[in-house]
Amino acid sequence: MQHSDILSRFGITSSSQTGLTARSPVDGATLATVAETDPALVPDLVANAARAFEAWRVVPAPRRGELVRLLGEELRAAKEDLGRLVSLEAGKIYQEGLGEVQEMIDICDFAVGLSRQLYGLTIASERPGHAMRETWHPAGPCLVISAFNFPVAVWSWNAALALVCGDPVIWKPSEKTPLTAAACQVIFERAVARFGDAPAHLNQVVQGGRAVGEALVAHPGLPVVSATGSTRMGREVAKVVAERFGRSILELGGNNAMIVAPSADLDMALRAILFSAVGTCGQRCTTLRRLIVHKDVAPTLLPRLKAAYATVPIGSPLESGVLMGPLVDADAFAAMQTALTKAKAEGGVVTGGERTLTDRFPNGYYVTPAIVEMPAQTDVVRHETFAPILYVLTYETLDEAIALQNAVPQGLSSCIFSTDVRETERFLSAAGSDCGIANVNIGPSGAEIGGAFGGEKETGGGRESGSDAWKAYMRRQTATVNYSSALPLAQGIKFDLG
Amino acid sequence: MQHSDILSRFGITSSSQTGLTARSPVDGATLATVAETDPALVPDLVANAARAFEAWRVVPAPRRGELVRLLGEELRAAKEDLGRLVSLEAGKIYQEGLGEVQEMIDICDFAVGLSRQLYGLTIASERPGHAMRETWHPAGPCLVISAFNFPVAVWSWNAALALVCGDPVIWKPSEKTPLTAAACQVIFERAVARFGDAPAHLNQVVQGGRAVGEALVAHPGLPVVSATGSTRMGREVAKVVAERFGRSILELGGNNAMIVAPSADLDMALRAILFSAVGTCGQRCTTLRRLIVHKDVAPTLLPRLKAAYATVPIGSPLESGVLMGPLVDADAFAAMQTALTKAKAEGGVVTGGERTLTDRFPNGYYVTPAIVEMPAQTDVVRHETFAPILYVLTYETLDEAIALQNAVPQGLSSCIFSTDVRETERFLSAAGSDCGIANVNIGPSGAEIGGAFGGEKETGGGRESGSDAWKAYMRRQTATVNYSSALPLAQGIKFDLG
Amino acid sequence: MQHSDILSRFGITSSSQTGLTARSPVDGATLATVAETDPALVPDLVANAARAFEAWRVVPAPRRGELVRLLGEELRAAKEDLGRLVSLEAGKIYQEGLGEVQEMIDICDFAVGLSRQLYGLTIASERPGHAMRETWHPAGPCLVISAFNFPVAVWSWNAALALVCGDPVIWKPSEKTPLTAAACQVIFERAVARFGDAPAHLNQVVQGGRAVGEALVAHPGLPVVSATGSTRMGREVAKVVAERFGRSILELGGNNAMIVAPSADLDMALRAILFSAVGTCGQRCTTLRRLIVHKDVAPTLLPRLKAAYATVPIGSPLESGVLMGPLVDADAFAAMQTALTKAKAEGGVVTGGERTLTDRFPNGYYVTPAIVEMPAQTDVVRHETFAPILYVLTYETLDEAIALQNAVPQGLSSCIFSTDVRETERFLSAAGSDCGIANVNIGPSGAEIGGAFGGEKETGGGRESGSDAWKAYMRRQTATVNYSSALPLAQGIKFDLG
Amino acid sequence: MQHSDILSRFGITSSSQTGLTARSPVDGATLATVAETDPALVPDLVANAARAFEAWRVVPAPRRGELVRLLGEELRAAKEDLGRLVSLEAGKIYQEGLGEVQEMIDICDFAVGLSRQLYGLTIASERPGHAMRETWHPAGPCLVISAFNFPVAVWSWNAALALVCGDPVIWKPSEKTPLTAAACQVIFERAVARFGDAPAHLNQVVQGGRAVGEALVAHPGLPVVSATGSTRMGREVAKVVAERFGRSILELGGNNAMIVAPSADLDMALRAILFSAVGTCGQRCTTLRRLIVHKDVAPTLLPRLKAAYATVPIGSPLESGVLMGPLVDADAFAAMQTALTKAKAEGGVVTGGERTLTDRFPNGYYVTPAIVEMPAQTDVVRHETFAPILYVLTYETLDEAIALQNAVPQGLSSCIFSTDVRETERFLSAAGSDCGIANVNIGPSGAEIGGAFGGEKETGGGRESGSDAWKAYMRRQTATVNYSSALPLAQGIKFDLG
């Protein structure tokens, strides 16, 4: 299939207009140019969203769920097309592109069920003739900022919940992936058309860079800001949103580790490492970046791992059989090389990590995945580099392994490979992993949408997707109705005139 | 009872040391001087808390609950003494002092029950042979910043939950109320002594002002910061804590309104207004500040209200029969006068609001409560002045009344007096009050501890006390255990070497 | 459309075989004859279900949800056809037939969302190094017994949840409505075919009467029995299932009342009475049967009600514009006449209740709806007669009205029309309605699937549909994992050899 | 301490009246005689409870909680006395008597917390202007039937929850343990006296045997029946209560197994076996009765187990150092001997099981604990014998072990000793243990009160104690309030006159 064929499925033409240029990591080719949103228009967009909110918040939630159900149907229908476009624009392999769209479908199904729940509580009151309850109401327009590496799923995680919760969405995708965002808007509008009576502007896409992003983040009309990206960006967002008393849902950097214990099933560990360290060319927020191997296991595991690394099929992510596509761009490649250089300076022994396929893709940044055996958890290891670099450390006791796992600023995902329940439960306990995600005998990446997704520390503390992550899109109201004819005070206080 | 007698119950002597001077609003007399905490010591205090956390987080929660149960017992035993000290140092009437201690007792009882819950979820996994669950673990040391007007309850709301959740507490009380804080620490230590094997430094009191507060807020070793006070203070805290990826629980300003509808039971409304506008001399965060009366009701209600205001017994809060004590200090009085002046300039008609009892208490700031009839919701009305000023506005339709209620920057508490279920449920709906607390036929103040307490917008969005407010003191972990011998990927992704 | 055309949509032909004869209440005509299930085959059917259970219980719940999602899609596609068949076989108007299918679709959507939840709890343990959790596992094959009046929705309420919960279903529909059951099985199999790898026998339809029903109810291989029908039937089921330690979900008789208070919106009350008393020809379990009107309102309301009753369009339920179809059969008509005769003997004044349209439908049992003004709540009023008879009682105080409402053996649905929040909340309080469903300003019928459906007392206590009704289809397991190397006993017990 | 001294602590005198004779298993001596309740008085007792219910159900739940809190305080104060009386009357060792009272205290603490929760739900409605919620209301008077082996804890599990839930209690203790019941009533009344304004008859003790029990079970005025005891008794209760549409909470027989896997920590397993098989002289419902040992482990484990059995200190349960007291009476001893004889006939090899200490306690039934190595899971093994008999079986694969574990009619408690997470999680999965309780590396007995306690199959399906077991004491109400001026029907049904 030609690039332009994929684009045309969503009505995107390779226009000559000035604006944001979408470039494929596959070969560096320009895919299309999309109009940028002028930051000066932000107030208008927010006003649109505010109007949509006035109407949408009083639409019954199950009816709002119907829109999301239709969105799910449209995503099912567009799965292959959108999966391919994701592959083309973000550079991940087609299988992962499909997986990403499946995640969108899954969250829609989940959100539809949620639309008849959005459970608050009724609560026993201490006063006679009083009924207490807690209700969740729509919070207001929600800003979604997403990153290039999950160019569509992150939007859907937020949008499916926000829409069911009664909140219109303004979406600022990564500047690197404007086309998939445009395609999602097309799909969304298909659902809206079938739905019938939705207010206008329930989902608005803002194409652009830092300037428009900052204008959005600062706007008081967006009480909920869900931002996925770097810790640096998240810190800025957090500060600005906090100062205006908005609510941030931050999904920032991860520095995800796997502990491989003596009792581990090494075949499984090996497969898990491979998928989670090399998949998406090391550019998932949940990518495995640190391997903490028991010193008795390392001599067995590492040679097998290196052998596997050497056989990973690297190439165009659109070709079948390929497991590892390109880095997103030249900057990513440069950052990777900087990290490897630093790692060496800090005592690391590097295997792999070179650029490859330059003949075939002179403007694509393909690399071999890198394994770096480190003498200690140095600076470079504690830092997240968005590339397929796997640092390897060894340990002697589980305490030590957990301490290593926790001794980084990030707190997204973590895992242990062990068949010893004392180890695995210890890892999951209050004294275990300090991450938001902790897995046993699974790699750190590839979360299901049914759980809450997110992490602690510099990862930002936000939660998206399943469990009660939806509460972040609503406001809570504690209500007490006095249906008696008396007015008792709480805590038995007496306060009466004469 | 002499002032010094009350103090001696908690081993506090009226020392001559330099430091923070506690002054009674009752008569302006100096009660005692307490040592200030040097901001340079903050790292040590945080290190203490970190050590306590290492031990406390692995103490089983029901055992942690036992400490809080003992604290509740000690509070029951000290109820009268502490209630009196609250009255003396914060200036609220003794009945309210007792009520405040009762609230402490209630939250302890609640937290004890919670200590065998702290419920996470088990969740259906999409992968065969996988078990998913969500667990809540202790978050780390918790900073509590409290204000003078609830000098002890706010600490207990936070501390009872934090301790059960596994988090040590550092408490910075208001500079205006160091003695009640010291008394709480004494009571806490009684409980610790009975408990037996608690780690040291589970609760540390930091006496001091802005400098030490800022040092605490900025410290990365305090992942949870619960701050009660002004919006100005909260904004600063929010920003600093967000930037370091901590979690803030903010309980800031309120500008609480009551809508009185044509169908209201006016006798009840009158009592509710009186307690919530005049109680604590208008210095509760949930004090009624705005009365939004239907235009047909105002002619009946206002004369009755003014008559009641004229008979409110004002005097020393330690004397029985008194319902209204002093403002906290001269600054509070000045701010009140400024507001009244502004209100007049904006068209308000003021009744009351003068200083009184100057003969008996030349250094105490007693005032008559003020009613200000306003032509519109002007600037001064939208601003929270911490004093017994009640602005009165009239309305014609419920839509208008709700719009007025919501058109202020704060979002803490709100209420409607109406017997019409269409009005009351509308008020509680997504299109109703935008506050965290919404009551029907009860005033805005006097929440029970069973509900979540807090508000939206400039009130800061935090929630304390009941419902699932405890989650703010913990970190959430989504765990998936693969107990199969296969490694399926979520979303059905295929990723395999050869 | 011809009757046979509707049947052919589901592959049902008007065969000549012996067996169960399906007869349309519309005109008394035989629609088709379906094979009856020999009670001797029950052990085989249960064995089929047991085999299906072995496989289905370990299919991940979200995958089970996918089958229910497909079922929802097939129901959407078949909505008009199935709605028409319901109308034809059960005699309810086509609009209600469509509504019933919509309810099936709704519960499927809900169940799909649920399939990623099925939440148990993680729970704080009192012992160090212990992790406690509560998980919900599939309970086993589930027997569904349904009644003629909701011939398809009741199955779906149970089946959608049971299937997601991991339980195969055996369905015994009413002998009066075998065809709609057969049609549902056809639709179900369409979903199974698309799903792919479901085990055989996930849903088995058993056609027949009392004998086969009794054999099923008594079988120990069916741990969950959901039975909808008469109190007499339910009592038998309850006893037999209890004796074998099975779990019953009983949805039995209702005797649903509406209280009309002085403040009621009479226009709304009138509409609500009409729909809930006359709809489905008075043959809903939630049909309004008792009208408890304030004595001051009765003189206004009753004439309007009688006037409305006089204009209700009665006729073939398949014709548009008709609001009231026939009784299901001659027995139903006879029971109605018996009740009216008894009511008169007990002092009732009857309006309506005569047979009509005998010319056009000599073998259909059409009646005019009856209003019976009663001097007191006599025997006949306390008894559920499945016909459009509305008993009218008057009251003076709300206490009296609530006492009347509660003084019947049944406890399904109830409602109040009042705009006074003190009355409405009192009605919903612990001292109010004793029914499982209590509505305000809505009739007793027409529940949403998001709430738990069912009632107390002779209604049987079961709950179906929304909220956590799904738990009845699962078994709960409380698990504690000791991951320490010590063995502390709960409650601090010491028990050690030397 | 003399027996009479213990009794006098609760005002119980060794009277000469005719009635129920309490006899100590320690030495067979008569302790006292208590008046029996005439079955003819049952209607009066139920009427008392009904009156108490009318008042208690509208007392706010947190206030009801205060009574339970005081009960907890009184239990703390009486812990040693009541523990000793339990030991004396039920024959369990003093340590276990204390543990049982601690459990009472724990459930009181838990229930107090619950009293500010009793959470229902607010639920998203599909209709505009409608608010849906689910509330839990008091169910009515609750009958508690308890067994001799937990003569006081079972009452408290039920009573603490029932009282907080608003239900008065009628308690029929075992005929074998009337004195501990009388003592509990004394303690309860101490709490009531401090509480102040409780209605009379909140807790009524009915002393007697089968006749009065049957009269209670059959009474329609007791909607909730919680019965602990034999499967035979439970089956009767279940049937009778089901037929009158009451709700049963059944805690019946257990036949609890432990699987010891090759990877088990045998030291821990040994300790766990000892406590759970020998503790309470094998007379806990959760006593370990079946040991399913891997064939490779048996040769190591069994000799160690026999050696430990041989050293268990047997004697008066009131003496310190003793770990195993007497059987409850001669019947229990006879049943044990019958079982051992049968076991031998079925191929079992018996070690121990003889009567002992006849010199010192000619009227006490002390036995040595029995280990019975069985060739297969025969009839006698599938039957619960309430005595310290441990059947030992071996297995080869985990599938086989789980199948053995599940192949008994009872389903209360189960456990596995294994350090292999694949085994432990498999044991806890849908395809694992079919019991209500499933433990890992803990014996089957000694549950914490924070979890739901109870089991499946012939164990009866009831749940008591923690989690949401409280819901069994309440009735659920689904309420929808229409606060709009329109009357939309659910499922979009159209039904309108002209």
PDB file of C-alpha atoms in Angstrom, chain A residues 15-162:
ATOM      1  CA  SER A  15      -1.074  19.214   0.735  1.00  0.00           C
ATOM      2  CA  SER A  16       1.354  21.972   0.021  1.00  0.00           C
ATOM      3  CA  GLN A  17       0.055  24.322   2.672  1.00  0.00           C
ATOM      4  CA  THR A  18       2.462  25.684   5.196  1.00  0.00           C
ATOM      5  CA  GLY A  19       2.125  24.330   8.689  1.00  0.00           C
ATOM      6  CA  LEU A  20       3.180  21.292  10.621  1.00  0.00           C
ATOM      7  CA  THR A  21       5.044  18.779   8.538  1.00  0.00           C
ATOM      8  CA  ALA A  22       4.414  15.134   9.244  1.00  0.00           C
ATOM      9  CA  ARG A  23       7.421  13.022   8.482  1.00  0.00           C
ATOM     10  CA  SER A  24       7.601   9.254   8.527  1.00  0.00           C
ATOM     11  CA  PRO A  25      10.338   7.750  10.694  1.00  0.00           C
ATOM     12  CA  VAL A  26      10.316   4.840   8.259  1.00  0.00           C
ATOM     13  CA  ASP A  27      12.202   6.712   5.571  1.00  0.00           C
ATOM     14  CA  GLY A  28      12.198  10.307   6.661  1.00  0.00           C
ATOM     15  CA  ALA A  29       9.792  11.205   3.897  1.00  0.00           C
ATOM     16  CA  THR A  30       7.309  13.996   4.320  1.00  0.00           C
ATOM     17  CA  LEU A  31       3.818  12.550   4.529  1.00  0.00           C
ATOM     18  CA  ALA A  32       1.718  15.675   4.582  1.00  0.00           C
ATOM     19  CA  THR A  33       1.534  19.134   6.001  1.00  0.00           C
ATOM     20  CA  VAL A  34      -1.245  20.079   8.342  1.00  0.00           C
ATOM     21  CA  ALA A  35      -2.433  23.493   9.379  1.00  0.00           C
ATOM     22  CA  GLU A  36      -1.154  24.643  12.735  1.00  0.00           C
ATOM     23  CA  THR A  37      -3.473  26.121  15.300  1.00  0.00           C
ATOM     24  CA  ASP A  38      -2.697  29.728  16.090  1.00  0.00           C
ATOM     25  CA  PRO A  39      -2.160  30.102  19.862  1.00  0.00           C
ATOM     26  CA  ALA A  40      -4.323  33.189  19.694  1.00  0.00           C
ATOM     27  CA  LEU A  41      -7.269  30.958  18.924  1.00  0.00           C
ATOM     28  CA  VAL A  42      -7.000  29.061  22.194  1.00  0.00           C
ATOM     29  CA  PRO A  43      -9.606  31.210  23.967  1.00  0.00           C
ATOM     30  CA  ASP A  44     -12.068  30.479  21.166  1.00  0.00           C
ATOM     31  CA  LEU A  45     -11.406  26.749  21.381  1.00  0.00           C
ATOM     32  CA  VAL A  46     -11.898  26.819  25.115  1.00  0.00           C
ATOM     33  CA  ALA A  47     -15.106  28.785  24.668  1.00  0.00           C
ATOM     34  CA  ASN A  48     -16.286  26.133  22.198  1.00  0.00           C
ATOM     35  CA  ALA A  49     -15.513  23.476  24.743  1.00  0.00           C
ATOM     36  CA  ALA A  50     -17.311  25.417  27.469  1.00  0.00           C
ATOM     37  CA  ARG A  51     -20.433  25.603  25.340  1.00  0.00           C
ATOM     38  CA  ALA A  52     -20.213  21.905  24.564  1.00  0.00           C
ATOM     39  CA  PHE A  53     -19.817  21.256  28.278  1.00  0.00           C
ATOM     40  CA  GLU A  54     -22.979  23.160  29.191  1.00  0.00           C
ATOM     41  CA  ALA A  55     -24.956  20.808  26.974  1.00  0.00           C
ATOM     42  CA  TRP A  56     -23.017  17.588  27.413  1.00  0.00           C
ATOM     43  CA  ARG A  57     -22.913  17.549  31.206  1.00  0.00           C
ATOM     44  CA  VAL A  58     -26.691  17.177  31.403  1.00  0.00           C
ATOM     45  CA  VAL A  59     -26.904  14.480  28.741  1.00  0.00           C
ATOM     46  CA  PRO A  60     -27.431  11.270  30.752  1.00  0.00           C
ATOM     47  CA  ALA A  61     -24.204   9.342  31.090  1.00  0.00           C
ATOM     48  CA  PRO A  62     -25.535   6.164  29.425  1.00  0.00           C
ATOM     49  CA  ARG A  63     -26.448   8.286  26.427  1.00  0.00           C
ATOM     50  CA  ARG A  64     -22.947   9.757  26.454  1.00  0.00           C
ATOM     51  CA  GLY A  65     -21.782   6.162  26.574  1.00  0.00           C
ATOM     52  CA  GLU A  66     -23.663   5.510  23.356  1.00  0.00           C
ATOM     53  CA  LEU A  67     -21.404   7.976  21.565  1.00  0.00           C
ATOM     54  CA  VAL A  68     -18.373   6.149  22.871  1.00  0.00           C
ATOM     55  CA  ARG A  69     -19.904   2.849  21.823  1.00  0.00           C
ATOM     56  CA  LEU A  70     -20.265   4.170  18.307  1.00  0.00           C
ATOM     57  CA  LEU A  71     -16.684   5.418  18.464  1.00  0.00           C
ATOM     58  CA  GLY A  72     -15.656   1.878  19.364  1.00  0.00           C
ATOM     59  CA  GLU A  73     -17.561   0.530  16.368  1.00  0.00           C
ATOM     60  CA  GLU A  74     -15.904   3.031  14.065  1.00  0.00           C
ATOM     61  CA  LEU A  75     -12.504   2.138  15.467  1.00  0.00           C
ATOM     62  CA  ARG A  76     -13.202  -1.533  14.859  1.00  0.00           C
ATOM     63  CA  ALA A  77     -14.074  -0.699  11.283  1.00  0.00           C
ATOM     64  CA  ALA A  78     -10.934   1.417  10.834  1.00  0.00           C
ATOM     65  CA  LYS A  79      -8.571  -0.820  12.781  1.00  0.00           C
ATOM     66  CA  GLU A  80      -6.297  -1.890   9.947  1.00  0.00           C
ATOM     67  CA  ASP A  81      -6.174   1.548   8.379  1.00  0.00           C
ATOM     68  CA  LEU A  82      -5.431   3.363  11.566  1.00  0.00           C
ATOM     69  CA  GLY A  83      -2.964   0.702  12.677  1.00  0.00           C
ATOM     70  CA  ARG A  84      -1.086   1.146   9.451  1.00  0.00           C
ATOM     71  CA  LEU A  85      -1.094   4.906   9.737  1.00  0.00           C
ATOM     72  CA  VAL A  86       0.271   4.652  13.274  1.00  0.00           C
ATOM     73  CA  SER A  87       2.991   2.427  11.940  1.00  0.00           C
ATOM     74  CA  LEU A  88       3.767   4.866   9.182  1.00  0.00           C
ATOM     75  CA  GLU A  89       3.777   8.026  11.238  1.00  0.00           C
ATOM     76  CA  ALA A  90       5.180   6.783  14.555  1.00  0.00           C
ATOM     77  CA  GLY A  91       7.425   4.094  13.127  1.00  0.00           C
ATOM     78  CA  LYS A  92       6.265   1.212  15.300  1.00  0.00           C
ATOM     79  CA  ILE A  93       5.693  -2.161  13.683  1.00  0.00           C
ATOM     80  CA  TYR A  94       2.276  -2.832  12.209  1.00  0.00           C
ATOM     81  CA  GLN A  95       1.489  -5.481  14.854  1.00  0.00           C
ATOM     82  CA  GLU A  96       1.986  -2.862  17.522  1.00  0.00           C
ATOM     83  CA  GLY A  97      -0.016  -0.368  15.528  1.00  0.00           C
ATOM     84  CA  LEU A  98      -2.884  -2.835  15.539  1.00  0.00           C
ATOM     85  CA  GLY A  99      -2.368  -3.438  19.245  1.00  0.00           C
ATOM     86  CA  GLU A 100      -2.584   0.255  19.882  1.00  0.00           C
ATOM     87  CA  VAL A 101      -5.890   0.523  18.042  1.00  0.00           C
ATOM     88  CA  GLN A 102      -7.152  -2.534  19.913  1.00  0.00           C
ATOM     89  CA  GLU A 103      -6.415  -0.700  23.114  1.00  0.00           C
ATOM     90  CA  MET A 104      -8.585   2.164  21.878  1.00  0.00           C
ATOM     91  CA  ILE A 105     -11.393  -0.289  21.198  1.00  0.00           C
ATOM     92  CA  ASP A 106     -10.978  -1.904  24.594  1.00  0.00           C
ATOM     93  CA  ILE A 107     -11.193   1.388  26.447  1.00  0.00           C
ATOM     94  CA  CYS A 108     -14.336   2.289  24.514  1.00  0.00           C
ATOM     95  CA  ASP A 109     -15.984  -0.981  25.591  1.00  0.00           C
ATOM     96  CA  PHE A 110     -14.911  -0.339  29.149  1.00  0.00           C
ATOM     97  CA  ALA A 111     -16.176   3.228  29.106  1.00  0.00           C
ATOM     98  CA  VAL A 112     -19.561   2.163  27.763  1.00  0.00           C
ATOM     99  CA  GLY A 113     -20.023  -0.114  30.765  1.00  0.00           C
ATOM    100  CA  LEU A 114     -18.855   2.682  33.022  1.00  0.00           C
ATOM    101  CA  SER A 115     -21.498   4.990  31.636  1.00  0.00           C
ATOM    102  CA  ARG A 116     -24.145   3.173  33.672  1.00  0.00           C
ATOM    103  CA  GLN A 117     -21.990   3.237  36.786  1.00  0.00           C
ATOM    104  CA  LEU A 118     -19.959   6.366  37.615  1.00  0.00           C
ATOM    105  CA  TYR A 119     -20.684   5.218  41.111  1.00  0.00           C
ATOM    106  CA  GLY A 120     -20.701   7.564  44.021  1.00  0.00           C
ATOM    107  CA  LEU A 121     -21.747   6.498  47.479  1.00  0.00           C
ATOM    108  CA  THR A 122     -24.655   6.763  49.798  1.00  0.00           C
ATOM    109  CA  ILE A 123     -23.244   7.146  53.292  1.00  0.00           C
ATOM    110  CA  ALA A 124     -24.679   6.615  56.751  1.00  0.00           C
ATOM    111  CA  SER A 125     -25.324   9.997  58.384  1.00  0.00           C
ATOM    112  CA  GLU A 126     -24.898  10.642  62.077  1.00  0.00           C
ATOM    113  CA  ARG A 127     -27.973  12.871  62.201  1.00  0.00           C
ATOM    114  CA  PRO A 128     -31.552  11.594  62.310  1.00  0.00           C
ATOM    115  CA  GLY A 129     -33.627  12.441  59.253  1.00  0.00           C
ATOM    116  CA  HIS A 130     -30.545  13.150  57.164  1.00  0.00           C
ATOM    117  CA  ALA A 131     -29.407  11.366  54.005  1.00  0.00           C
ATOM    118  CA  MET A 132     -25.806  11.691  52.908  1.00  0.00           C
ATOM    119  CA  ARG A 133     -24.425  10.844  49.506  1.00  0.00           C
ATOM    120  CA  GLU A 134     -21.439  11.486  47.332  1.00  0.00           C
ATOM    121  CA  THR A 135     -22.000  12.085  43.639  1.00  0.00           C
ATOM    122  CA  TRP A 136     -19.552  12.504  40.796  1.00  0.00           C
ATOM    123  CA  HIS A 137     -20.339  15.275  38.343  1.00  0.00           C
ATOM    124  CA  PRO A 138     -18.627  16.266  35.092  1.00  0.00           C
ATOM    125  CA  ALA A 139     -15.549  18.366  35.799  1.00  0.00           C
ATOM    126  CA  GLY A 140     -15.396  20.497  32.649  1.00  0.00           C
ATOM    127  CA  PRO A 141     -13.403  20.574  29.436  1.00  0.00           C
ATOM    128  CA  CYS A 142     -10.366  18.348  29.486  1.00  0.00           C
ATOM    129  CA  LEU A 143      -7.066  19.007  27.777  1.00  0.00           C
ATOM    130  CA  VAL A 144      -5.193  15.964  26.490  1.00  0.00           C
ATOM    131  CA  ILE A 145      -1.544  16.287  25.556  1.00  0.00           C
ATOM    132  CA  SER A 146      -0.092  13.181  23.992  1.00  0.00           C
ATOM    133  CA  ALA A 147       3.320  12.021  22.817  1.00  0.00           C
ATOM    134  CA  PHE A 148       4.469  10.614  19.498  1.00  0.00           C
ATOM    135  CA  ASN A 149       5.014   7.068  20.715  1.00  0.00           C
ATOM    136  CA  PHE A 150       1.398   6.258  21.452  1.00  0.00           C
ATOM    137  CA  PRO A 151      -0.062   8.730  19.040  1.00  0.00           C
ATOM    138  CA  VAL A 152      -3.668   7.533  19.241  1.00  0.00           C
ATOM    139  CA  ALA A 153      -4.181   5.252  22.265  1.00  0.00           C
ATOM    140  CA  VAL A 154      -3.407   7.935  24.816  1.00  0.00           C
ATOM    141  CA  TRP A 155      -6.057  10.158  23.332  1.00  0.00           C
ATOM    142  CA  SER A 156      -8.617   7.394  23.493  1.00  0.00           C
ATOM    143  CA  TRP A 157      -7.756   6.453  27.079  1.00  0.00           C
ATOM    144  CA  ASN A 158      -8.541   9.977  28.048  1.00  0.00           C
ATOM    145  CA  ALA A 159     -11.272  10.829  25.591  1.00  0.00           C
ATOM    146  CA  ALA A 160     -13.386   7.711  26.094  1.00  0.00           C
ATOM    147  CA  LEU A 161     -13.478   8.320  29.835  1.00  0.00           C
ATOM    148  CA  ALA A 162     -13.764  12.098  29.617  1.00  0.00           C
TER     149      ALA A 162
END
